[in-house]
Tab-separated table of C-alpha atoms in Angstrom:
chain	number	residue	atom	x	y	z
P	1	UNK	CA	53.149	36.591	55.601
P	2	UNK	CA	51.948	33.817	53.611
P	3	UNK	CA	54.462	31.423	52.426
P	4	UNK	CA	53.840	28.371	50.024
P	5	UNK	CA	56.848	25.994	50.514
P	6	UNK	CA	57.143	23.343	47.714
P	7	UNK	CA	59.463	20.059	47.745
P	8	UNK	CA	60.903	19.151	44.620
P	9	UNK	CA	59.691	16.387	42.763
P	10	UNK	CA	60.748	12.693	43.027
P	11	UNK	CA	64.924	12.601	42.411
P	12	UNK	CA	66.525	9.417	40.168
P	13	UNK	CA	68.410	8.201	42.877
P	14	UNK	CA	68.283	4.883	44.579
P	15	UNK	CA	66.308	4.122	47.644
P	16	UNK	CA	68.526	4.791	51.065
P	17	UNK	CA	71.169	6.694	49.057
P	18	UNK	CA	72.194	9.783	50.884
P	19	UNK	CA	72.278	12.431	48.276
P	20	UNK	CA	71.309	15.825	50.563
P	21	UNK	CA	73.465	18.920	48.436
P	22	UNK	CA	74.535	16.656	45.568
P	23	UNK	CA	73.120	17.951	42.500
P	24	UNK	CA	71.242	14.715	41.739
P	25	UNK	CA	68.706	14.348	38.587
P	26	UNK	CA	65.122	13.838	38.695
P	27	UNK	CA	63.002	10.746	37.770
P	28	UNK	CA	61.406	10.513	34.431
P	29	UNK	CA	58.322	10.999	35.835
P	30	UNK	CA	59.284	14.600	36.195
P	31	UNK	CA	56.795	16.473	33.758
P	32	UNK	CA	53.798	14.603	35.323
P	33	UNK	CA	54.314	15.406	39.122
P	34	UNK	CA	55.333	19.173	38.038
P	35	UNK	CA	52.059	19.535	36.030
P	36	UNK	CA	50.320	18.486	39.525
P	37	UNK	CA	52.392	20.927	41.659
P	38	UNK	CA	51.939	23.339	38.914
P	39	UNK	CA	48.121	23.009	38.846
P	40	UNK	CA	47.961	23.354	42.752
P	41	UNK	CA	49.671	26.497	42.547
P	42	UNK	CA	47.780	28.087	39.473
P	43	UNK	CA	45.237	29.859	41.767
P	44	UNK	CA	48.023	31.725	43.465
P	45	UNK	CA	49.748	35.056	42.767
P	46	UNK	CA	53.312	35.550	44.379
P	47	UNK	CA	54.645	38.514	45.674
P	48	UNK	CA	58.289	36.778	45.480
P	49	UNK	CA	59.518	33.289	44.643
P	50	UNK	CA	62.471	31.846	45.807
P	51	UNK	CA	64.374	28.808	45.201
P	52	UNK	CA	67.347	26.542	46.222
P	53	UNK	CA	69.798	26.597	43.605
P	54	UNK	CA	70.388	23.256	42.985
P	55	UNK	CA	68.565	22.019	39.922
P	56	UNK	CA	65.397	19.617	41.168
P	57	UNK	CA	64.213	23.159	42.540
P	58	UNK	CA	65.339	25.598	39.952
P	59	UNK	CA	63.495	23.099	36.943
P	60	UNK	CA	60.237	22.594	39.082
P	61	UNK	CA	59.894	26.527	39.692
P	62	UNK	CA	60.855	26.912	36.122
P	63	UNK	CA	58.179	24.398	34.908
P	64	UNK	CA	55.812	26.188	37.146
P	65	UNK	CA	56.412	29.445	35.528
P	66	UNK	CA	58.980	31.336	37.771
P	67	UNK	CA	62.196	30.966	35.623
P	68	UNK	CA	63.335	33.970	37.567
P	69	UNK	CA	63.430	32.611	41.038
P	70	UNK	CA	65.470	34.347	43.016
P	71	UNK	CA	68.151	31.805	44.156
P	72	UNK	CA	69.376	31.617	47.546
P	73	UNK	CA	71.883	29.161	48.778
P	74	UNK	CA	70.571	28.909	52.516
P	75	UNK	CA	67.603	27.029	50.651
P	76	UNK	CA	69.897	23.843	49.749
P	77	UNK	CA	69.611	20.686	51.392
P	78	UNK	CA	71.415	19.385	54.576
P	79	UNK	CA	75.074	19.222	53.441
P	80	UNK	CA	75.746	15.076	54.199
P	81	UNK	CA	79.549	15.426	53.962
P	82	UNK	CA	81.783	12.719	53.046
P	83	UNK	CA	78.255	10.688	53.234
P	84	UNK	CA	77.129	11.956	50.159
P	85	UNK	CA	75.706	9.873	47.008
P	86	UNK	CA	76.677	6.476	49.493
P	87	UNK	CA	73.644	4.131	50.591
P	88	UNK	CA	73.361	4.556	54.091
P	89	UNK	CA	73.758	0.863	54.749
P	90	UNK	CA	77.159	0.975	53.693
P	91	UNK	CA	78.744	3.942	55.421
P	92	UNK	CA	81.188	2.565	57.770
P	93	UNK	CA	81.888	5.836	59.545
P	94	UNK	CA	81.889	5.561	63.565
P	95	UNK	CA	80.071	8.986	63.217
P	96	UNK	CA	76.805	7.689	61.640
P	97	UNK	CA	75.618	6.149	65.034
P	98	UNK	CA	75.909	8.952	66.631
P	99	UNK	CA	74.238	11.287	63.668
P	100	UNK	CA	71.235	8.311	64.190
P	101	UNK	CA	71.464	9.267	68.126
P	102	UNK	CA	71.669	12.783	67.769
P	103	UNK	CA	70.945	14.095	64.623
P	104	UNK	CA	70.077	17.595	65.938
P	105	UNK	CA	73.711	18.593	67.078
P	106	UNK	CA	75.908	15.990	65.498
P	107	UNK	CA	77.105	16.767	62.257
P	108	UNK	CA	77.785	14.525	59.878
P	109	UNK	CA	81.667	13.919	58.639
P	110	UNK	CA	82.444	17.174	57.230
P	111	UNK	CA	78.903	18.514	56.577
P	112	UNK	CA	76.040	19.942	58.886
P	113	UNK	CA	73.892	18.972	61.595
P	114	UNK	CA	70.149	19.453	61.665
P	115	UNK	CA	70.830	22.610	63.792
P	116	UNK	CA	73.126	23.935	61.144
P	117	UNK	CA	70.482	23.780	58.530
P	118	UNK	CA	67.730	25.028	60.870
P	119	UNK	CA	70.401	27.924	61.733
P	120	UNK	CA	70.752	28.675	57.983
P	121	UNK	CA	67.291	28.512	56.914
P	122	UNK	CA	66.113	30.441	60.155
P	123	UNK	CA	68.497	33.348	58.845
P	124	UNK	CA	66.980	33.296	55.223
P	125	UNK	CA	63.287	33.355	56.750
P	126	UNK	CA	64.328	36.333	59.195
P	127	UNK	CA	65.774	38.539	56.311
P	128	UNK	CA	62.806	37.564	54.370
P	129	UNK	CA	60.158	38.669	57.339
P	130	UNK	CA	62.199	42.218	57.549
P	131	UNK	CA	61.978	42.639	53.806
P	132	UNK	CA	58.261	41.505	52.946
P	133	UNK	CA	55.123	42.812	54.275
P	134	UNK	CA	53.001	40.976	56.536
P	135	UNK	CA	50.451	40.964	53.486
P	136	UNK	CA	53.168	39.321	51.092
P	137	UNK	CA	52.443	36.120	49.461
P	138	UNK	CA	55.712	33.731	48.930
P	139	UNK	CA	56.627	30.887	46.936
P	140	UNK	CA	59.840	28.728	47.974
P	141	UNK	CA	60.662	25.766	46.291
P	142	UNK	CA	63.297	24.022	48.201
P	143	UNK	CA	64.118	20.517	50.075
P	144	UNK	CA	62.359	18.131	52.873
P	145	UNK	CA	65.158	19.501	55.245
P	146	UNK	CA	64.557	23.156	54.065
P	147	UNK	CA	60.468	22.305	54.407
P	148	UNK	CA	60.844	21.118	57.945
P	149	UNK	CA	63.315	23.478	58.891
P	150	UNK	CA	60.897	26.501	57.816
P	151	UNK	CA	57.887	24.881	59.779
P	152	UNK	CA	60.058	24.628	62.979
P	153	UNK	CA	60.751	28.212	62.165
P	154	UNK	CA	57.328	29.120	61.902
P	155	UNK	CA	56.403	27.290	65.197
P	156	UNK	CA	54.266	24.495	63.502
P	157	UNK	CA	56.256	21.866	65.284
P	158	UNK	CA	59.552	21.083	67.681
P	159	UNK	CA	62.859	20.265	65.790
P	160	UNK	CA	62.685	16.897	67.856
P	161	UNK	CA	59.723	15.786	65.943
P	162	UNK	CA	60.923	16.900	62.402
P	163	UNK	CA	62.017	13.514	60.985
P	164	UNK	CA	58.639	12.055	61.472
P	165	UNK	CA	57.272	14.823	59.182
P	166	UNK	CA	59.103	14.446	56.123
P	167	UNK	CA	57.225	15.942	53.241
P	168	UNK	CA	56.304	14.123	50.245
P	169	UNK	CA	58.153	14.705	46.799
P	170	UNK	CA	55.990	17.605	45.162
P	171	UNK	CA	53.817	18.648	48.242
P	172	UNK	CA	52.928	22.222	49.053
P	173	UNK	CA	53.045	23.061	52.168
P	174	UNK	CA	51.468	26.590	53.445
P	175	UNK	CA	52.750	28.557	56.769
P	176	UNK	CA	52.429	31.734	58.072
P	177	UNK	CA	55.415	33.996	59.799
C-alpha cells in the first residue's frame, strides 16, 4: 500500500511555542503554501483520504480537494498537556528536562510521551492495513509527529532518530506498508 503523508502548512504561532494539539491558526501565507501542496498532489488519485481533525489539517485537505476526508483522532499531534501554548524557554516544570533527556518514554506533564503518540499512530496504520488492499493509494493529512511516527511504523527509521527528521510544513512523504 502506498501512503502519501502530508504535513499541514505553517502555523501562526511564535517560534519556540509548544502548541501540540492546540487548534492553532495558520499563517496568512496559507493559500500560497497550500497551492504548492495541491499542485504536487494533482497527479495522484487516492482510494481513501484521512486527516487529523485539527483545523490546520482539515483546512489543507479541503483546499487540496478532499473536503470529505475521513477524520481520525489518532492522527492528532502529540498532546503536550500543561505545556501547550507556552514557550519552551518559559516552562518551569522540572519534568521538562526529564522529557528532553528521554522524550521517547517520559510524558509531558498531563500529556503524552512520544511512545504514546507512536502507539496511537501505529494503531491507525494497523487498522488501515487490515481494511485496505495492498494496491491501495492513501493520503493522510497530519502533523510532524504523526508523519515521523508513520515512517517509524513503515520501518524507514528508528524512534531514536525521529526528531532529527521532522518534515517541513507542507511536505509530502511517500511510504509503503
